[in-house]
Tab-separated table of C-alpha atoms and ligand atoms in Angstrom:
chain	number	residue	atom	x	y	z
A	1355	MET	CA	13.854	-8.754	33.901
A	1356	ASP	CA	15.413	-12.237	32.324
A	1357	LYS	CA	16.399	-12.213	28.870
A	1358	LYS	CA	14.265	-13.239	26.495
A	1359	VAL	CA	15.328	-16.292	23.879
A	1360	ILE	CA	13.765	-14.641	21.051
A	1361	VAL	CA	15.352	-17.447	17.689
A	1362	HIS	CA	14.180	-16.294	14.003
A	1363	VAL	CA	13.796	-18.936	10.903
A	1364	ASP	CA	14.326	-18.964	7.883
A	1365	MET	CA	14.438	-21.444	5.377
A	1366	ASP	CA	17.721	-21.628	3.220
A	1367	ALA	CA	17.019	-20.876	-0.690
A	1368	PHE	CA	13.311	-21.955	0.255
A	1369	PHE	CA	11.400	-21.988	-3.444
A	1370	ALA	CA	14.742	-23.603	-4.767
A	1371	SER	CA	14.603	-26.012	-2.101
A	1372	VAL	CA	11.240	-27.181	-2.679
A	1373	GLU	CA	11.669	-27.950	-6.310
A	1374	GLN	CA	15.531	-30.406	-5.395
A	1375	MET	CA	13.230	-31.353	-3.061
A	1376	ASP	CA	10.038	-32.586	-5.594
A	1377	ASN	CA	12.994	-33.706	-8.585
A	1378	PRO	CA	15.594	-35.484	-6.289
A	1379	LYS	CA	17.747	-35.224	-9.939
A	1380	LEU	CA	17.634	-31.467	-9.107
A	1381	LYS	CA	19.442	-31.796	-6.446
A	1382	GLY	CA	23.425	-30.686	-6.858
A	1383	LYS	CA	22.213	-28.853	-9.598
A	1384	PRO	CA	22.415	-24.579	-10.077
A	1385	VAL	CA	18.538	-24.397	-10.145
A	1386	ILE	CA	16.449	-21.476	-10.643
A	1387	VAL	CA	12.667	-20.409	-9.942
A	1388	GLY	CA	11.852	-17.173	-10.953
A	1389	GLY	CA	9.115	-14.830	-13.435
A	1390	SER	CA	9.001	-16.510	-17.443
A	1391	GLY	CA	8.133	-13.869	-20.558
A	1392	PRO	CA	11.437	-11.888	-21.079
A	1393	ARG	CA	11.015	-9.632	-18.046
A	1394	GLY	CA	10.965	-11.981	-15.966
A	1395	VAL	CA	12.961	-11.760	-12.706
A	1396	VAL	CA	14.933	-14.785	-9.987
A	1397	SER	CA	12.773	-15.532	-7.510
A	1398	THR	CA	15.258	-17.177	-5.752
A	1399	CYS	CA	17.682	-20.023	-6.818
A	1400	SER	CA	19.865	-23.014	-4.802
A	1401	TYR	CA	23.329	-22.218	-3.207
A	1402	GLU	CA	24.805	-23.827	-6.176
A	1403	ALA	CA	23.867	-21.246	-7.892
A	1404	ARG	CA	24.940	-18.762	-5.965
A	1405	GLU	CA	28.341	-19.727	-7.061
A	1406	TYR	CA	27.700	-18.554	-10.579
A	1407	GLY	CA	26.379	-15.250	-8.577
A	1408	ILE	CA	22.930	-15.192	-9.330
A	1409	HIS	CA	19.994	-13.299	-6.347
A	1410	SER	CA	16.923	-13.473	-5.755
A	1411	ALA	CA	15.991	-10.445	-7.896
A	1412	MET	CA	18.496	-10.374	-11.170
A	1413	PRO	CA	16.928	-10.161	-14.424
A	1414	ILE	CA	16.482	-13.694	-15.505
A	1415	PHE	CA	18.071	-13.060	-18.514
A	1416	ILE	CA	21.252	-11.757	-16.806
A	1417	ALA	CA	20.781	-15.378	-14.706
A	1418	LYS	CA	20.975	-17.211	-18.444
A	1419	GLN	CA	24.234	-15.487	-19.359
A	1420	LEU	CA	25.903	-16.367	-15.957
A	1421	CYS	CA	24.892	-19.852	-15.566
A	1422	PRO	CA	23.717	-21.183	-19.439
A	1423	GLU	CA	23.419	-24.183	-18.137
A	1424	GLY	CA	21.114	-23.714	-15.033
A	1425	VAL	CA	17.914	-25.674	-15.025
A	1426	PHE	CA	14.822	-22.635	-14.455
A	1427	LEU	CA	12.171	-23.264	-13.427
A	1428	PRO	CA	9.028	-21.155	-12.874
A	1429	VAL	CA	7.451	-20.523	-9.903
A	1430	ARG	CA	4.803	-22.888	-8.161
A	1431	TYR	CA	3.526	-20.541	-4.548
A	1432	GLU	CA	0.467	-23.380	-4.540
A	1433	ARG	CA	2.964	-25.660	-4.085
A	1434	TYR	CA	5.905	-23.361	-1.172
A	1435	THR	CA	2.798	-22.453	0.778
A	1436	GLU	CA	1.526	-26.020	0.755
A	1437	ILE	CA	5.399	-26.437	2.217
A	1438	SER	CA	5.350	-23.489	4.524
A	1439	LYS	CA	2.112	-24.302	6.521
A	1440	LYS	CA	3.473	-27.799	7.387
A	1441	VAL	CA	7.161	-25.639	8.291
A	1442	PHE	CA	4.257	-23.421	10.406
A	1443	HIS	CA	2.823	-25.823	12.173
A	1444	ILE	CA	5.432	-28.112	13.102
A	1445	LEU	CA	6.908	-24.045	14.824
A	1446	HIS	CA	2.887	-24.091	16.279
A	1447	SER	CA	3.980	-26.660	17.832
A	1448	VAL	CA	6.926	-25.781	19.595
A	1449	THR	CA	4.818	-22.463	21.155
A	1450	HIS	CA	2.265	-20.328	19.977
A	1451	LYS	CA	3.600	-17.541	20.482
A	1452	VAL	CA	5.436	-17.570	16.636
A	1453	GLU	CA	5.128	-14.693	14.753
A	1454	ALA	CA	5.318	-15.205	10.539
A	1455	VAL	CA	7.481	-12.990	8.654
A	1456	SER	CA	7.308	-14.554	5.160
A	1457	ILE	CA	6.373	-17.521	3.655
A	1458	ASP	CA	10.159	-19.046	4.943
A	1459	GLU	CA	10.928	-16.859	8.068
A	1460	ALA	CA	9.490	-16.327	11.207
A	1461	TYR	CA	10.319	-15.636	14.698
A	1462	LEU	CA	9.861	-17.382	18.470
A	1463	ASP	CA	9.641	-15.990	22.147
A	1464	ILE	CA	10.868	-19.645	24.058
A	1465	SER	CA	11.604	-17.495	27.112
A	1466	ASP	CA	8.982	-19.407	29.562
A	1467	ILE	CA	10.532	-23.287	28.048
A	1468	LYS	CA	13.030	-24.557	30.423
A	1469	TYR	CA	14.551	-25.958	27.834
A	1470	ASP	CA	18.245	-25.423	26.704
A	1471	PRO	CA	17.209	-23.017	23.481
A	1472	VAL	CA	20.106	-24.815	21.375
A	1473	HIS	CA	18.461	-27.873	22.047
A	1474	ILE	CA	15.150	-27.185	21.177
A	1475	VAL	CA	16.644	-25.055	18.028
A	1476	ASN	CA	18.094	-28.486	17.051
A	1477	THR	CA	14.915	-30.205	17.627
A	1478	ILE	CA	13.466	-28.103	15.120
A	1479	LYS	CA	15.867	-28.345	12.661
A	1480	LYS	CA	15.531	-32.098	13.431
A	1481	ARG	CA	11.899	-32.486	12.873
A	1482	ILE	CA	11.351	-29.719	10.017
A	1483	LYS	CA	14.446	-32.106	8.287
A	1484	GLU	CA	12.770	-35.650	8.977
A	1485	SER	CA	8.484	-34.746	8.378
A	1486	VAL	CA	9.345	-31.752	6.192
A	1487	GLY	CA	12.800	-32.365	3.693
A	1488	LEU	CA	14.423	-29.307	3.902
A	1489	THR	CA	16.945	-27.188	6.063
A	1490	LEU	CA	16.878	-23.725	7.930
A	1491	SER	CA	18.710	-21.389	9.741
A	1492	ALA	CA	17.932	-20.594	12.313
A	1493	GLY	CA	19.803	-17.572	14.762
A	1494	ILE	CA	19.395	-17.409	18.827
A	1495	SER	CA	19.557	-14.505	20.965
A	1496	TYR	CA	17.866	-11.904	23.657
A	1497	ASN	CA	16.020	-9.623	21.038
A	1498	LYS	CA	14.818	-10.228	17.662
A	1499	PHE	CA	17.399	-8.031	15.339
A	1500	LEU	CA	20.293	-10.355	17.344
A	1501	ALA	CA	18.299	-13.215	16.585
A	1502	LYS	CA	17.819	-12.890	13.180
A	1503	THR	CA	21.278	-11.247	12.831
A	1504	ALA	CA	22.497	-14.656	13.741
A	1505	SER	CA	20.246	-16.903	11.315
A	1506	GLU	CA	22.437	-15.362	8.554
A	1507	TRP	CA	25.401	-16.204	9.595
A	1508	ASN	CA	26.209	-19.399	8.689
A	1509	LYS	CA	23.096	-20.334	5.738
A	1510	PRO	CA	22.581	-22.782	4.601
A	1511	ASN	CA	21.445	-25.070	7.829
A	1512	GLY	CA	23.481	-23.340	9.861
A	1513	LEU	CA	22.714	-23.054	13.518
A	1514	LYS	CA	24.061	-19.162	15.177
A	1515	VAL	CA	23.859	-17.750	18.777
A	1516	ILE	CA	24.419	-14.212	19.760
A	1517	THR	CA	24.650	-14.298	24.006
A	1518	GLU	CA	24.642	-10.299	25.388
A	1519	ASP	CA	28.482	-10.389	25.725
A	1520	MET	CA	29.221	-10.272	22.442
A	1521	VAL	CA	27.880	-7.771	20.946
A	1522	PRO	CA	28.385	-5.098	20.001
A	1523	GLU	CA	32.200	-6.619	19.067
A	1524	ILE	CA	30.447	-9.381	17.180
A	1525	LEU	CA	28.389	-6.793	15.337
A	1526	LYS	CA	31.411	-4.558	14.077
A	1527	PRO	CA	33.188	-6.126	11.208
A	1528	LEU	CA	29.171	-6.618	9.182
A	1529	PRO	CA	28.769	-4.090	6.033
A	1530	ILE	CA	26.091	-2.327	6.746
A	1531	SER	CA	24.189	-3.849	4.524
A	1532	LYS	CA	23.367	-6.908	7.092
A	1533	VAL	CA	21.555	-3.923	9.459
A	1534	HIS	CA	17.942	-5.057	8.404
A	1535	GLY	CA	15.783	-2.157	7.909
A	1536	ILE	CA	18.220	-0.077	6.690
A	1537	GLY	CA	18.113	0.206	2.401
A	1538	SER	CA	20.146	0.994	-0.609
A	1539	LYS	CA	19.295	3.930	-0.946
A	1540	SER	CA	21.844	5.099	3.210
A	1541	ILE	CA	23.559	2.737	2.091
A	1542	GLU	CA	24.918	4.680	-1.321
A	1543	ARG	CA	24.167	7.296	0.633
A	1544	LEU	CA	26.550	6.054	4.396
A	1545	ASN	CA	29.535	4.452	1.763
A	1546	HIS	CA	29.150	7.437	-0.407
A	1547	ILE	CA	30.790	9.080	3.259
A	1548	GLY	CA	32.849	6.140	3.776
A	1549	ILE	CA	30.672	4.321	6.015
A	1550	TYR	CA	30.870	0.607	5.087
A	1551	THR	CA	30.636	-0.929	8.421
A	1552	ILE	CA	28.906	-1.898	12.376
A	1553	GLU	CA	32.373	-0.757	13.365
A	1554	GLN	CA	31.622	2.189	11.997
A	1555	LEU	CA	28.767	2.898	11.623
A	1556	LEU	CA	28.627	2.782	16.062
A	1557	ARG	CA	31.138	6.238	15.748
A	1558	LEU	CA	27.594	8.119	14.999
A	1559	THR	CA	25.583	10.009	17.105
A	1560	GLU	CA	22.142	9.668	17.377
A	1561	ASP	CA	21.847	12.979	15.689
A	1562	ASP	CA	24.044	11.285	12.541
A	1563	MET	CA	21.967	8.508	12.809
A	1564	THR	CA	18.356	10.491	12.904
A	1565	TYR	CA	19.769	12.777	9.719
A	1566	PHE	CA	20.416	10.060	8.004
A	1567	PHE	CA	17.535	7.443	8.169
A	1568	GLY	CA	14.939	9.504	9.788
A	1569	LYS	CA	12.363	8.791	11.723
A	1570	TYR	CA	14.032	5.672	12.017
A	1571	GLY	CA	17.854	6.848	13.203
A	1572	ILE	CA	16.786	5.736	16.873
A	1573	GLU	CA	15.982	2.743	16.383
A	1574	ILE	CA	19.099	1.413	14.257
A	1575	TYR	CA	21.213	3.471	16.840
A	1576	ASN	CA	19.913	1.258	19.659
A	1577	ARG	CA	20.088	-2.274	17.536
A	1578	ILE	CA	23.532	-1.831	16.979
A	1579	ARG	CA	23.983	-1.813	20.286
A	1580	GLY	CA	21.995	-4.686	21.108
A	1581	HIS	CA	19.016	-2.951	21.871
A	1582	ASP	CA	15.492	-3.791	20.460
A	1583	ASP	CA	12.105	-4.285	22.579
A	1584	ARG	CA	10.255	-5.254	19.570
A	1585	PRO	CA	8.301	-7.886	21.073
A	1586	VAL	CA	6.854	-11.617	18.834
A	1587	CYS	CA	3.780	-10.826	17.682
A	1588	THR	CA	2.183	-13.444	17.788
A	1589	GLN	CA	-0.776	-11.960	14.097
A	1590	ARG	CA	-4.458	-12.328	15.861
A	1591	GLU	CA	-6.681	-11.224	12.520
A	1592	THR	CA	-8.470	-14.054	11.913
A	1593	LYS	CA	-11.562	-13.018	13.563
A	1594	SER	CA	-13.989	-16.227	11.793
A	1595	ILE	CA	-13.334	-19.167	10.028
A	1596	GLY	CA	-15.904	-20.216	7.799
A	1597	ARG	CA	-16.670	-23.257	5.647
A	1598	GLU	CA	-19.930	-23.795	3.371
A	1599	THR	CA	-21.503	-25.377	0.159
A	1600	THR	CA	-24.671	-24.995	-1.937
A	1601	PHE	CA	-26.534	-27.467	-3.198
A	1602	ASP	CA	-27.280	-28.812	-6.497
A	1603	SER	CA	-30.243	-29.653	-5.271
A	1604	ASP	CA	-32.764	-28.189	-2.128
A	1605	THR	CA	-32.965	-30.806	1.069
A	1606	MET	CA	-34.189	-31.508	3.852
A	1607	ASP	CA	-32.399	-34.638	4.653
A	1608	LYS	CA	-30.484	-34.336	8.484
A	1609	ALA	CA	-27.932	-37.671	7.719
A	1610	MET	CA	-27.225	-35.596	4.898
A	1611	LEU	CA	-26.399	-32.198	6.087
A	1612	LYS	CA	-24.488	-33.646	9.109
A	1613	LYS	CA	-22.047	-35.802	6.652
A	1614	VAL	CA	-21.491	-32.182	5.304
A	1615	LEU	CA	-20.913	-30.486	9.134
A	1616	SER	CA	-18.623	-32.950	9.965
A	1617	GLU	CA	-16.092	-32.487	6.810
A	1618	PHE	CA	-16.749	-29.073	7.074
A	1619	ALA	CA	-15.529	-29.409	10.629
A	1620	GLU	CA	-12.492	-31.317	9.964
A	1621	GLU	CA	-11.326	-28.796	7.935
A	1622	LEU	CA	-11.708	-26.119	10.593
A	1623	ALA	CA	-9.810	-28.238	13.336
A	1624	ASN	CA	-7.359	-28.533	10.502
A	1625	SER	CA	-7.184	-24.951	10.157
A	1626	LEU	CA	-7.321	-24.228	14.085
A	1627	MET	CA	-4.700	-26.427	14.065
A	1628	GLU	CA	-2.032	-24.791	11.512
A	1629	GLU	CA	-2.877	-21.545	12.830
A	1630	ALA	CA	-2.572	-22.202	16.651
A	1631	LEU	CA	-6.037	-21.178	17.299
A	1632	PHE	CA	-8.717	-22.347	19.539
A	1633	ALA	CA	-12.688	-21.738	19.249
A	1634	LYS	CA	-15.451	-20.785	21.752
A	1635	THR	CA	-18.165	-20.103	19.488
A	1636	VAL	CA	-20.053	-22.654	16.636
A	1637	THR	CA	-22.496	-21.056	14.092
A	1638	VAL	CA	-24.013	-23.209	11.830
A	1639	LYS	CA	-25.960	-21.073	9.005
A	1640	ILE	CA	-28.704	-21.998	6.451
A	1641	LYS	CA	-30.097	-20.709	3.717
A	1642	TYR	CA	-33.710	-21.912	2.744
A	1643	GLN	CA	-35.002	-22.641	-0.754
A	1644	ASP	CA	-36.429	-19.283	-0.265
A	1645	PHE	CA	-33.575	-17.152	0.209
A	1646	LYS	CA	-34.100	-16.022	3.560
A	1647	ILE	CA	-30.478	-17.445	5.377
A	1648	HIS	CA	-30.833	-18.333	9.401
A	1649	THR	CA	-28.329	-18.513	11.161
A	1650	LYS	CA	-27.612	-20.310	15.428
A	1651	SER	CA	-24.583	-20.115	16.948
A	1652	LYS	CA	-23.321	-21.664	20.330
A	1653	THR	CA	-20.719	-20.706	22.589
A	1654	LEU	CA	-19.385	-22.936	24.535
A	1655	LYS	CA	-18.287	-22.922	28.320
A	1656	ARG	CA	-14.596	-23.957	27.140
A	1657	TYR	CA	-12.392	-23.048	24.060
A	1658	ILE	CA	-11.671	-25.966	21.794
A	1659	ASN	CA	-9.960	-26.806	18.343
A	1660	SER	CA	-10.429	-30.407	17.522
A	1661	TYR	CA	-12.243	-32.403	14.693
A	1662	LYS	CA	-14.710	-33.906	17.530
A	1663	ASP	CA	-16.082	-30.841	19.865
A	1664	ILE	CA	-16.811	-28.865	16.612
A	1665	LYS	CA	-19.320	-31.507	15.156
A	1666	GLU	CA	-20.430	-32.567	17.995
A	1667	ALA	CA	-20.945	-28.424	18.791
A	1668	ALA	CA	-22.581	-28.240	14.950
A	1669	PHE	CA	-24.556	-31.238	15.243
A	1670	LYS	CA	-26.139	-29.317	18.617
A	1671	VAL	CA	-27.267	-26.692	16.611
A	1672	LEU	CA	-28.328	-27.880	13.792
A	1673	ASP	CA	-30.512	-30.034	15.902
A	1674	ASN	CA	-32.038	-26.971	17.062
A	1675	ILE	CA	-33.279	-25.607	14.302
A	1676	ASN	CA	-36.409	-26.011	12.613
A	1677	ILE	CA	-36.399	-27.503	9.362
A	1678	ASP	CA	-39.663	-26.509	7.624
A	1679	GLN	CA	-38.548	-26.308	3.570
A	1680	GLY	CA	-36.205	-27.345	1.872
A	1681	ILE	CA	-32.107	-25.700	2.336
A	1682	ARG	CA	-30.078	-24.460	-1.079
A	1683	LEU	CA	-26.748	-23.265	0.956
A	1684	ILE	CA	-25.153	-24.068	4.733
A	1685	GLY	CA	-22.428	-23.780	5.990
A	1686	LEU	CA	-20.576	-23.899	9.841
A	1687	SER	CA	-17.716	-21.034	10.955
A	1688	ILE	CA	-16.619	-20.702	14.091
A	1689	SER	CA	-15.787	-18.058	16.080
A	1690	ASN	CA	-13.882	-15.733	18.711
A	1691	LEU	CA	-10.876	-16.728	18.957
A	1692	THR	CA	-7.977	-17.016	20.936
A	1693	ASP	CA	-3.974	-17.977	19.627
A	1694	VAL	CA	-3.811	-18.044	24.047
A	1695	ARG	CA	-4.198	-21.312	25.628
A	1696	TYR	CA	-4.778	-22.376	28.819
A	1697	GLU	CA	-1.680	-23.878	30.449
A	1698	GLN	CA	-0.624	-25.003	27.109
A	1699	LEU	CA	2.095	-27.255	27.069
A	1700	SER	CA	5.242	-27.033	24.223
A	1701	ILE	CA	5.979	-30.591	23.019
A	1702	PHE	CA	9.101	-29.409	25.141
A	1703	GLU	CA	7.300	-29.356	28.620
A	1704	TRP	CA	5.361	-32.024	27.319
A	1705	GLU	CA	8.784	-34.212	27.375
A	1706	LYS	CA	9.631	-32.829	30.362
A	1707	PHE	CA	6.178	-33.532	32.148
A	1708	ILE	CA	6.171	-36.984	30.623
A	1709	LYS	CA	10.230	-37.555	31.925
A	1710	ASP	CA	8.570	-36.102	35.604
A	1711	LYS	CA	5.640	-38.529	35.667
A	1712	ARG	CA	8.303	-41.345	35.138
A	1713	ARG	CA	10.226	-41.089	37.906
A	1714	SER	CA	7.521	-39.908	40.578
B	2971	TTP	P1	14.672	-15.617	1.131
B	2971	TTP	O1	14.588	-16.160	2.042
B	2971	TTP	O2	14.420	-14.169	1.551
B	2971	TTP	O3	15.659	-17.070	0.546
B	2971	TTP	P2	15.755	-17.471	0.491
B	2971	TTP	O4	15.092	-18.993	1.385
B	2971	TTP	O5	15.441	-18.629	-1.656
B	2971	TTP	O6	17.293	-18.646	0.643
B	2971	TTP	P3	17.652	-17.961	1.819
B	2971	TTP	O7	18.862	-19.027	1.845
B	2971	TTP	O8	19.010	-16.880	1.512
B	2971	TTP	O9	17.365	-17.416	3.350
B	2971	TTP	O10	13.269	-15.517	0.488
B	2971	TTP	C1	12.312	-16.637	0.918
B	2971	TTP	C2	11.618	-16.610	-0.760
B	2971	TTP	O11	11.246	-15.864	-0.349
B	2971	TTP	C3	12.534	-16.972	-1.523
B	2971	TTP	O12	12.252	-19.032	-1.828
B	2971	TTP	C4	11.621	-16.410	-3.136
B	2971	TTP	C5	10.622	-15.565	-2.284
B	2971	TTP	N1	11.528	-14.381	-2.526
B	2971	TTP	C6	11.096	-13.870	-3.939
B	2971	TTP	O13	9.660	-14.281	-4.039
B	2971	TTP	N2	11.363	-12.418	-4.554
B	2971	TTP	C7	12.573	-12.012	-3.458
B	2971	TTP	O14	13.144	-11.100	-3.987
B	2971	TTP	C8	12.981	-12.942	-2.254
B	2971	TTP	C9	14.295	-11.980	-2.009
B	2971	TTP	C10	12.223	-14.249	-1.672
B	2972	MG	MG1	15.032	-18.100	3.181
């Protein structure tokens, strides 16, 4: 089996970079984002602030002592979530094999894209810089552990490739804290017996590793030798997506109901796009003035994700409902979701497709 091509991306100083983007006067300054109040801690800080020794999870009062001239800001989750969605939207335009690890971090499996991985990653970086306004660091390798290690290599705005022939040499000088999965307690215990680097960790046997890390030991033993076969999991927990609204006064006005359905269709299409999903079943829910609920569904022959397709299916369902009394509430949902697209072409395959077409 061919080696996989895994990419790990991680936004640089995410919350702080968003603050600097939204308020350009803060660019180049030590910006610290964190909880207010006497027990607040640092969520993150700009790279300028890191030079003062400030880092995530440090109490704010200590950060203030280290850098009194720093700009201290509260956390604005909604804004960061909004930006995160844009970033993931771009990642999903490359491949549907995207595993979100956190608000600013993801793995991509780009093994199937017949393009130079560095070109792919540079394109992702460029797109995110141009259309979102932020930088990220990326690592490319043949498994998740090494891709993540690579993305941390030269933050911010880094790009590092780790190939098979570089392992384990390249890992040897790294401190054991760089091994994702080793907790601070284990680090302390290992430091206590004089183990600080991966080179030293490589000298431990499988039994030693089990002793130090429990059942997780063998996994770490393998990872530092470049073996990690965890797949990139495209999470698929959403079973259905829906919207509904209750009217101020009951209605039987079909044109109005269609207007509402069409607004919902647009929102649902956006949600599908964001998560790179397709749906097959469209359901309209109606609550009449006597509070009876009526739902009617239509399962289509093919998967859809566009506003137009969702709207048309919803209208058909509504047209098949015999409305004989006032309606209090209308809802639209889509289910039967999938993220496995039939012959889905990523932007790179599209580029190739278009080039090939021009040639022929
Ligand atoms: P990270 O990716 O760990 O950090 P970062 O993006 O700020 O900086 P780096 O360039 O090193 O990647 O975390 C992403 C966001 O998650 C971060 O901007 C703020 C939030 N976060 C917390 O709220 N608390 C924490 O302890 C950490 C580590 C992160
Ligand atoms: Mg980050």
